[in-house]
Short mmCIF file of C-alpha atoms in Angstrom, two decimals:
data_model
loop_
_atom_site.label_atom_id
_atom_site.label_comp_id
_atom_site.label_asym_id
_atom_site.label_seq_id
_atom_site.Cartn_x
_atom_site.Cartn_y
_atom_site.Cartn_z
CA UNK A 22 127.79 135.59 126.53
CA UNK A 23 130.52 138.24 126.54
CA UNK A 24 130.67 140.50 123.49
CA UNK A 25 133.42 139.71 121.02
CA UNK A 26 136.18 142.25 120.81
CA UNK A 27 136.33 143.96 117.46
CA UNK A 28 139.60 144.14 115.57
CA UNK A 29 141.21 147.55 115.69
CA UNK A 30 141.35 149.39 112.39
CA UNK A 31 143.06 152.59 111.42
CA UNK A 32 140.82 155.59 110.69
CA UNK A 33 139.28 155.33 107.24
CA UNK A 34 140.19 151.66 106.86
CA UNK A 35 137.77 149.60 104.77
CA UNK A 36 139.40 146.22 105.43
CA UNK A 37 138.52 143.54 107.95
CA UNK A 38 135.74 140.99 108.20
CA UNK A 39 132.78 143.28 108.77
CA UNK A 40 130.24 140.48 108.63
CA UNK A 41 132.34 138.35 110.94
CA UNK A 42 132.45 141.21 113.42
CA UNK A 43 128.70 141.01 113.93
CA UNK A 44 127.44 139.45 117.20
CA UNK A 45 126.89 135.69 117.22
CA UNK A 46 123.12 136.10 117.63
CA UNK A 47 122.91 138.15 114.44
CA UNK A 48 124.98 135.63 112.47
CA UNK A 49 122.83 132.77 113.74
CA UNK A 50 119.80 134.59 112.35
CA UNK A 51 121.52 135.35 109.02
CA UNK A 52 122.55 131.71 108.60
CA UNK A 53 118.94 130.62 109.16
CA UNK A 54 118.02 132.02 105.72
CA UNK A 55 120.54 129.82 103.89
CA UNK A 56 119.93 126.27 102.69
CA UNK A 57 121.25 123.96 105.41
CA UNK A 58 124.11 122.68 103.24
CA UNK A 59 125.35 126.20 102.52
CA UNK A 60 125.03 127.21 106.17
CA UNK A 61 127.29 124.30 107.17
CA UNK A 62 129.87 125.23 104.51
CA UNK A 63 130.43 128.59 106.20
CA UNK A 64 132.55 126.71 108.75
CA UNK A 65 135.38 126.94 106.17
CA UNK A 66 135.39 130.76 106.06
CA UNK A 67 137.44 131.34 109.18
CA UNK A 68 137.95 130.04 112.71
CA UNK A 69 135.22 132.39 113.94
CA UNK A 70 132.71 130.62 111.69
CA UNK A 71 133.68 127.08 112.61
CA UNK A 72 130.73 126.38 114.91
CA UNK A 73 128.28 129.18 114.16
CA UNK A 74 126.11 127.00 111.91
CA UNK A 75 125.34 124.71 114.85
CA UNK A 76 123.22 127.46 116.42
CA UNK A 77 121.54 128.75 113.25
CA UNK A 78 117.88 129.47 114.03
CA UNK A 79 116.64 127.83 110.85
CA UNK A 80 117.06 124.54 108.97
CA UNK A 81 116.05 124.58 105.31
CA UNK A 82 116.22 121.45 103.14
CA UNK A 83 115.24 121.64 99.46
CA UNK A 84 113.82 125.16 99.67
CA UNK A 85 113.95 127.18 96.45
CA UNK A 86 115.23 124.22 94.41
CA UNK A 87 113.62 123.04 91.18
CA UNK A 88 114.28 119.46 92.25
CA UNK A 89 114.65 119.27 96.04
CA UNK A 90 115.78 115.64 95.88
CA UNK A 91 114.48 112.51 97.54
CA UNK A 92 114.35 111.63 101.22
CA UNK A 93 117.30 109.27 100.77
CA UNK A 94 119.32 112.00 99.03
CA UNK A 95 119.19 114.07 102.21
CA UNK A 96 119.05 111.37 104.86
CA UNK A 97 122.76 111.09 105.74
CA UNK A 98 123.35 114.85 105.77
CA UNK A 99 120.23 115.72 107.76
CA UNK A 100 120.76 112.95 110.32
CA UNK A 101 124.28 114.21 111.01
CA UNK A 102 123.13 117.84 111.04
CA UNK A 103 120.53 117.23 113.72
CA UNK A 104 122.98 115.25 115.85
CA UNK A 105 125.74 117.89 115.63
CA UNK A 106 123.49 120.87 115.99
CA UNK A 107 123.40 122.30 119.52
CA UNK A 108 120.29 122.64 121.67
CA UNK A 109 119.43 126.21 120.59
CA UNK A 110 115.71 126.77 119.82
CA UNK A 111 114.75 126.51 116.16
CA UNK A 112 112.71 129.32 114.62
CA UNK A 113 112.16 127.75 111.20
CA UNK A 114 112.30 124.27 109.74
CA UNK A 115 111.51 123.65 106.06
CA UNK A 116 111.73 120.09 104.72
CA UNK A 117 110.93 119.70 100.99
CA UNK A 118 111.38 116.50 99.00
CA UNK A 119 110.58 115.71 95.38
CA UNK A 120 110.13 112.00 95.93
CA UNK A 121 110.29 109.16 98.40
CA UNK A 122 111.19 105.54 97.80
CA UNK A 123 108.66 102.85 97.04
CA UNK A 124 109.53 101.49 100.47
CA UNK A 125 107.26 104.16 101.93
CA UNK A 126 107.41 102.84 105.49
CA UNK A 127 111.13 103.55 105.88
CA UNK A 128 110.97 107.04 104.39
CA UNK A 129 107.81 107.88 106.35
CA UNK A 130 109.56 106.86 109.58
CA UNK A 131 112.52 109.10 108.73
CA UNK A 132 110.28 112.09 107.91
CA UNK A 133 108.34 111.61 111.13
CA UNK A 134 111.60 111.52 113.10
CA UNK A 135 112.79 114.80 111.57
CA UNK A 136 109.38 116.32 112.15
CA UNK A 137 109.38 115.38 115.84
CA UNK A 138 112.97 116.56 116.29
CA UNK A 139 111.98 120.02 115.05
CA UNK A 140 109.19 120.12 117.62
CA UNK A 141 111.62 119.16 120.37
CA UNK A 142 113.74 122.15 119.36
CA UNK A 143 110.75 124.47 119.91
CA UNK A 144 110.28 125.28 116.23
CA UNK A 145 107.81 128.06 115.41
CA UNK A 146 107.43 127.74 111.63
CA UNK A 147 107.35 124.15 110.36
CA UNK A 148 106.86 123.11 106.73
CA UNK A 149 106.85 119.52 105.50
CA UNK A 150 106.44 119.08 101.76
CA UNK A 151 106.18 115.91 99.70
CA UNK A 152 105.99 116.55 95.95
CA UNK A 153 104.51 113.13 95.19
CA UNK A 154 101.06 114.46 95.95
CA UNK A 155 99.17 111.35 94.86
CA UNK A 156 101.38 109.10 96.97
CA UNK A 157 101.02 110.90 100.32
CA UNK A 158 103.33 110.30 103.25
CA UNK A 159 101.47 109.18 106.38
CA UNK A 160 102.14 111.13 109.56
CA UNK A 161 102.40 109.34 112.91
CA UNK A 162 99.09 108.65 114.59
CA UNK A 163 100.01 110.68 117.66
CA UNK A 164 98.66 114.04 118.83
CA UNK A 165 100.74 117.09 118.02
CA UNK A 166 102.03 118.81 121.17
CA UNK A 167 103.89 122.11 121.08
CA UNK A 168 103.68 125.32 123.09
CA UNK A 169 105.84 127.18 120.54
CA UNK A 170 104.58 126.22 117.08
CA UNK A 171 102.79 129.20 115.48
CA UNK A 172 102.64 128.17 111.81
CA UNK A 173 102.32 124.74 110.20
CA UNK A 174 102.33 124.03 106.44
CA UNK A 175 101.88 120.52 105.06
CA UNK A 176 101.98 119.36 101.43
CA UNK A 177 101.28 115.84 100.16
CA UNK A 178 100.68 114.34 103.62
CA UNK A 179 98.11 111.77 104.77
CA UNK A 180 96.53 112.96 108.02
CA UNK A 181 94.65 111.15 110.74
CA UNK A 182 92.36 112.01 113.65
CA UNK A 183 94.94 112.22 116.42
CA UNK A 184 97.31 114.50 114.53
CA UNK A 185 94.54 116.93 113.53
CA UNK A 186 93.56 117.64 117.12
CA UNK A 187 95.59 120.80 117.77
CA UNK A 188 94.28 121.43 121.28
CA UNK A 189 97.82 120.96 122.64
CA UNK A 190 99.25 123.67 120.35
CA UNK A 191 98.01 126.87 122.05
CA UNK A 192 100.24 129.21 119.99
CA UNK A 193 99.30 127.79 116.57
CA UNK A 194 97.61 130.50 114.47
CA UNK A 195 98.42 129.70 110.82
CA UNK A 196 97.51 126.32 109.37
CA UNK A 197 97.96 125.38 105.70
CA UNK A 198 97.20 122.10 103.91
CA UNK A 199 97.84 121.50 100.22
CA UNK A 200 97.40 118.20 98.33
CA UNK A 201 96.76 116.47 101.66
CA UNK A 202 94.49 113.50 102.36
CA UNK A 203 92.23 113.77 105.39
CA UNK A 204 91.71 110.27 106.76
CA UNK A 205 89.86 111.66 109.74
CA UNK A 206 86.54 112.77 111.16
CA UNK A 207 87.54 116.13 112.62
CA UNK A 208 90.00 119.03 112.40
CA UNK A 209 90.00 121.05 115.61
CA UNK A 210 91.86 123.97 117.13
CA UNK A 211 90.93 126.74 119.56
CA UNK A 212 93.83 129.00 118.53
CA UNK A 213 94.09 128.87 114.72
CA UNK A 214 93.11 132.17 113.07
CA UNK A 215 94.03 131.50 109.44
CA UNK A 216 93.23 128.23 107.71
CA UNK A 217 94.03 127.31 104.11
CA UNK A 218 92.94 124.00 102.55
CA UNK A 219 93.76 123.70 98.82
CA UNK A 220 93.57 120.75 96.42
CA UNK A 221 92.97 118.33 99.27
CA UNK A 222 90.94 115.14 99.43
CA UNK A 223 88.38 114.73 102.20
CA UNK A 224 86.64 111.55 103.28
CA UNK A 225 84.29 109.93 100.75
CA UNK A 226 82.02 108.20 103.27
CA UNK A 227 81.59 110.87 105.95
CA UNK A 228 81.88 114.63 106.30
CA UNK A 229 85.00 115.89 108.05
CA UNK A 230 84.10 118.38 110.77
CA UNK A 231 86.14 121.61 110.85
CA UNK A 232 85.88 123.02 114.37
CA UNK A 233 88.03 126.19 114.55
CA UNK A 234 86.03 128.79 116.52
CA UNK A 235 88.77 131.47 116.55
CA UNK A 236 89.15 131.50 112.75
CA UNK A 237 89.46 134.93 111.13
CA UNK A 238 90.32 133.93 107.56
CA UNK A 239 89.42 130.81 105.56
CA UNK A 240 90.53 129.52 102.15
CA UNK A 241 88.80 126.31 101.04
CA UNK A 242 89.60 125.63 97.40
CA UNK A 243 89.43 122.73 94.91
CA UNK A 244 88.71 119.90 97.35
CA UNK A 245 87.66 116.36 96.49
CA UNK A 246 85.00 113.96 97.83
CA UNK A 247 82.52 115.21 100.46
CA UNK A 248 82.47 118.87 101.45
CA UNK A 249 83.47 119.33 105.10
CA UNK A 250 81.10 120.56 107.79
CA UNK A 251 82.12 124.03 108.96
CA UNK A 252 81.20 124.65 112.57
CA UNK A 253 80.36 128.20 113.70
CA UNK A 254 83.18 130.72 113.44
CA UNK A 255 82.02 133.88 115.25
CA UNK A 256 85.27 135.79 114.56
CA UNK A 257 85.36 135.08 110.81
CA UNK A 258 86.17 138.14 108.68
CA UNK A 259 86.79 136.80 105.17
CA UNK A 260 86.31 133.47 103.45
CA UNK A 261 86.90 132.04 99.98
CA UNK A 262 85.15 128.75 99.10
CA UNK A 263 85.48 127.31 95.60
CA UNK A 264 84.17 123.94 94.41
CA UNK A 265 86.20 123.29 91.28
CA UNK A 266 86.09 119.51 90.77
CA UNK A 267 83.26 117.01 90.59
CA UNK A 268 82.72 115.86 94.14
CA UNK A 269 80.57 113.28 95.88
CA UNK A 270 78.06 116.11 96.38
CA UNK A 271 76.90 116.03 92.76
CA UNK A 272 73.81 114.48 91.26
CA UNK A 273 72.86 114.81 87.59
CA UNK A 274 69.16 114.64 88.49
CA UNK A 275 69.02 117.15 91.31
CA UNK A 276 70.69 120.49 92.01
CA UNK A 277 69.77 120.40 95.70
CA UNK A 278 70.61 116.84 96.73
CA UNK A 279 67.11 115.38 96.76
CA UNK A 280 66.65 113.35 93.58
CA UNK A 281 64.15 110.98 95.27
CA UNK A 282 66.14 107.88 94.26
CA UNK A 283 66.88 106.14 97.53
CA UNK A 284 69.83 104.30 96.03
CA UNK A 285 71.58 107.53 95.00
CA UNK A 286 74.84 107.58 96.93
CA UNK A 287 75.42 111.27 96.23
CA UNK A 288 72.09 112.49 97.60
CA UNK A 289 71.41 109.90 100.28
CA UNK A 290 74.77 108.26 100.98
CA UNK A 291 75.14 110.67 103.91
CA UNK A 292 72.24 111.95 105.96
CA UNK A 293 72.88 115.63 106.58
CA UNK A 294 70.90 116.88 109.53
CA UNK A 295 72.49 120.34 109.53
CA UNK A 296 73.86 123.03 107.26
CA UNK A 297 77.25 121.94 105.86
CA UNK A 298 79.11 125.05 104.66
CA UNK A 299 77.01 128.21 104.77
CA UNK A 300 76.09 128.27 108.47
CA UNK A 301 79.76 128.21 109.43
CA UNK A 302 80.41 131.11 107.04
CA UNK A 303 77.48 133.21 108.25
CA UNK A 304 79.62 135.64 110.30
CA UNK A 305 81.95 136.60 107.45
CA UNK A 306 82.20 140.23 106.34
CA UNK A 307 83.68 139.35 102.94
CA UNK A 308 82.63 136.14 101.23
CA UNK A 309 83.46 134.43 97.92
CA UNK A 310 81.32 131.45 96.89
CA UNK A 311 82.23 129.78 93.60
CA UNK A 312 80.78 126.53 92.29
CA UNK A 313 82.27 125.38 88.97
CA UNK A 314 80.84 121.84 88.79
CA UNK A 315 77.24 122.26 89.96
CA UNK A 316 77.67 120.61 93.33
CA UNK A 317 74.35 120.66 95.14
CA UNK A 318 75.84 121.52 98.52
CA UNK A 319 75.14 125.29 98.41
CA UNK A 320 71.50 124.86 97.39
CA UNK A 321 71.00 122.15 99.97
CA UNK A 322 72.46 124.48 102.61
CA UNK A 323 70.06 127.27 101.65
CA UNK A 324 67.18 125.09 102.84
CA UNK A 325 68.39 125.87 106.36
CA UNK A 326 68.11 129.61 105.65
CA UNK A 327 71.44 130.73 107.15
CA UNK A 328 71.56 134.49 107.80
CA UNK A 329 74.72 136.46 107.02
CA UNK A 330 74.35 139.16 109.65
CA UNK A 331 77.74 140.85 109.05
CA UNK A 332 78.23 140.32 105.32
CA UNK A 333 79.27 143.51 103.48
CA UNK A 334 80.87 142.17 100.26
CA UNK A 335 79.73 139.06 98.37
CA UNK A 336 81.25 137.55 95.20
CA UNK A 337 79.34 134.83 93.35
CA UNK A 338 79.93 133.06 90.04
CA UNK A 339 77.51 132.06 87.27
CA UNK A 340 76.28 129.06 89.28
CA UNK A 341 74.10 131.49 91.25
CA UNK A 342 72.71 133.15 88.09
CA UNK A 343 70.99 130.33 86.22
CA UNK A 344 68.53 131.75 83.65
CA UNK A 345 64.90 131.38 84.73
CA UNK A 346 66.01 130.21 88.20
CA UNK A 347 67.44 132.91 90.42
CA UNK A 348 66.07 131.32 93.59
CA UNK A 349 69.51 130.62 95.08
CA UNK A 350 70.69 134.18 94.40
CA UNK A 351 67.46 135.63 95.75
CA UNK A 352 67.66 133.51 98.90
CA UNK A 353 71.20 134.51 99.81
CA UNK A 354 70.45 138.18 99.13
CA UNK A 355 67.34 138.06 101.28
CA UNK A 356 69.41 136.68 104.14
CA UNK A 357 72.20 139.26 103.89
CA UNK A 358 70.62 142.26 105.65
CA UNK A 359 73.67 144.58 105.64
CA UNK A 360 75.14 143.69 102.23
CA UNK A 361 76.77 146.67 100.49
CA UNK A 362 78.67 145.22 97.50
CA UNK A 363 77.57 142.39 95.22
CA UNK A 364 79.95 141.04 92.56
CA UNK A 365 78.77 138.55 89.94
CA UNK A 366 81.68 136.87 88.16
CA UNK A 367 80.45 135.30 84.91
CA UNK A 368 82.51 132.93 82.78
CA UNK A 369 83.00 133.97 79.14
CA UNK A 370 83.33 131.50 76.27
CA UNK A 371 86.08 133.40 74.46
CA UNK A 372 88.72 136.13 74.85
CA UNK A 373 86.65 138.65 72.88
CA UNK A 374 83.76 138.39 75.29
CA UNK A 375 85.30 140.45 78.09
CA UNK A 376 83.52 143.31 79.77
CA UNK A 377 82.92 144.85 83.14
CA UNK A 378 79.65 146.52 84.05
CA UNK A 379 79.21 148.62 87.17
CA UNK A 380 75.85 149.81 88.43
CA UNK A 381 74.16 151.35 91.42
CA UNK A 382 71.19 149.75 93.09
CA UNK A 383 68.26 152.14 93.03
CA UNK A 384 66.16 152.30 96.19
CA UNK A 385 63.08 152.76 93.98
CA UNK A 386 63.56 149.53 92.05
CA UNK A 387 64.90 147.53 94.97
CA UNK A 388 62.96 144.57 96.35
CA UNK A 389 61.91 145.00 99.97
CA UNK A 390 63.70 141.74 100.79
CA UNK A 391 67.10 143.02 99.58
CA UNK A 392 69.46 144.88 101.90
CA UNK A 393 68.79 148.61 102.09
CA UNK A 394 72.58 149.05 102.32
CA UNK A 395 73.28 147.52 98.91
CA UNK A 396 75.00 150.26 96.89
CA UNK A 397 77.09 148.54 94.21
CA UNK A 398 76.33 145.64 91.89
CA UNK A 399 79.28 144.69 89.68
CA UNK A 400 79.13 142.15 86.85
CA UNK A 401 82.42 140.75 85.53
CA UNK A 402 82.87 138.64 82.42
CA UNK A 403 86.14 136.68 82.22
CA UNK A 404 87.80 133.59 80.79
CA UNK A 405 90.12 131.13 82.51
CA UNK A 406 93.27 132.74 81.13
CA UNK A 407 92.53 136.04 82.89
CA UNK A 408 92.31 134.46 86.34
CA UNK A 409 95.41 132.28 86.00
CA UNK A 410 93.80 128.88 86.42
CA UNK A 411 95.92 127.42 83.63
CA UNK A 412 99.27 128.95 84.56
CA UNK A 413 102.35 127.23 83.18
CA UNK A 414 104.39 124.89 85.35
CA UNK A 415 107.18 127.40 85.87
CA UNK A 416 104.82 129.92 87.42
CA UNK A 417 103.39 127.22 89.67
CA UNK A 418 106.87 126.28 90.87
CA UNK A 419 107.66 129.92 91.64
CA UNK A 420 104.44 130.22 93.63
CA UNK A 421 105.25 127.12 95.67
CA UNK A 422 108.68 128.46 96.63
CA UNK A 423 107.05 131.20 98.68
CA UNK A 424 104.67 131.05 101.61
CA UNK A 425 100.96 131.08 101.03
CA UNK A 426 99.27 134.21 102.29
CA UNK A 427 95.84 133.17 103.47
CA UNK A 428 94.74 136.77 103.49
CA UNK A 429 94.73 137.00 99.70
CA UNK A 430 91.80 135.45 97.86
CA UNK A 431 92.80 136.30 94.31
CA UNK A 432 93.37 133.28 92.13
CA UNK A 433 97.12 133.94 92.15
CA UNK A 434 97.81 134.10 95.89
CA UNK A 435 100.41 136.54 97.19
CA UNK A 436 103.05 134.52 98.98
CA UNK A 437 105.40 137.18 100.23
CA UNK A 438 104.78 136.83 103.93
CA UNK A 439 108.02 136.21 105.82
CA UNK A 440 107.55 133.18 107.99
CA UNK A 441 110.59 134.08 110.07
CA UNK A 442 109.11 137.18 111.68
CA UNK A 443 108.21 136.03 115.12
CA UNK A 444 108.52 137.46 118.58
CA UNK A 445 111.11 135.98 120.91
CA UNK A 446 110.15 133.29 123.37
CA UNK A 447 110.29 133.94 127.09
CA UNK A 448 113.79 132.92 128.18
CA UNK A 449 112.35 131.31 131.28
CA UNK A 450 110.12 129.01 129.24
CA UNK A 451 111.92 125.68 129.31
CA UNK A 452 108.98 123.47 128.44
CA UNK A 453 110.00 120.84 125.96
CA UNK A 454 107.75 119.99 123.02
CA UNK A 455 107.02 116.45 121.92
CA UNK A 456 104.28 114.26 120.53
CA UNK A 457 103.83 112.29 123.73
CA UNK A 458 105.83 111.49 126.82
CA UNK A 459 108.57 109.04 126.08
CA UNK A 460 109.12 110.07 122.46
CA UNK A 461 112.20 112.14 123.30
CA UNK A 462 114.12 109.06 124.39
CA UNK A 463 113.13 107.33 121.15
CA UNK A 464 114.42 110.30 119.14
CA UNK A 465 117.77 110.38 120.95
CA UNK A 466 118.24 106.66 120.32
CA UNK A 467 117.46 107.22 116.64
#
């Protein structure tokens, strides 16, 4: 592409279209940050801008809006946009909708079409968000295939086995699920390094297997039904696991899943022949384990005596500090040979009961079974208001407008990471992404 000649200006002149004088590639990138409707409207600015929007590197529908609108509200515009847009690769595609029609099949088909079209355009960051969390949109039962996709974020989606096999997405490193329903037996990827699963519902009759051996960072928070089985993750650095709701792994008569009542669905509905959560977390250097509803899964896991060979910092809540029964705490400390920092986060009944106590672990008083490296024991007392669990709706909306940063395990996650910062693709890479062979023709016909 030949460079555009700049308009001549007299010395000291401040006139002219300085933005319009920028190279096309720069303007394509600038337009990618605008909502799709506003990007298209720039065609009215001047003749130079007439077709620039067609090559914008991003398509954003409903982003940053209090009410993104329904699928039908955007259907006509988005269908025309994708037809008129040229074949330039797509860096970012964000599709957010506040509702879909009761005729779910039609809207689901349209969302799946847009989703596949983005993949065909070699999208790198793809976000699909359905605000009707308890009426999830089903995704096509086809494997996801893309050599370019690096980050995938899904909200309010029903997921199946075929889709959750990411073996054909070798560049995928960031994977986020929120308010999703896992109608599957396994989530697998050899490339994903950061995984976030928040407020999701797993299977009630079997344990979903999470097989992501390259994982570096894990956030597993506020899930429903059966806890998933975490396979070994040798590269894991930090993990946050919080059981916040009553799950199927709860029994009022046993805190370790062995109540001796054969008819108990919670204890004996699934026969666990291996460690569920803790073995998969055993290579973490920083680990947060919070149990708010007395699920028995952690105590059952401790029967397998997992050893945390790299663990340096451990945060536990009051579940691990039951008066007259510190067996769970003692067990995990005994199997953390290089632990340096222990934080006990204790819930307080009222705002006046707030304190923070720091102490050093004396080598004289230390049990022989506890890590010789343990230097700091910190006890925190807090109430729910301090940790932001009951934030108002406005704050929640602001949080959802940004991108989740899986690296932050505070209760209010930092979501400032820019999803558009990616390296350029090799110009010679002309491989086309799709779900399966033959789908491209279907998309063109649509």
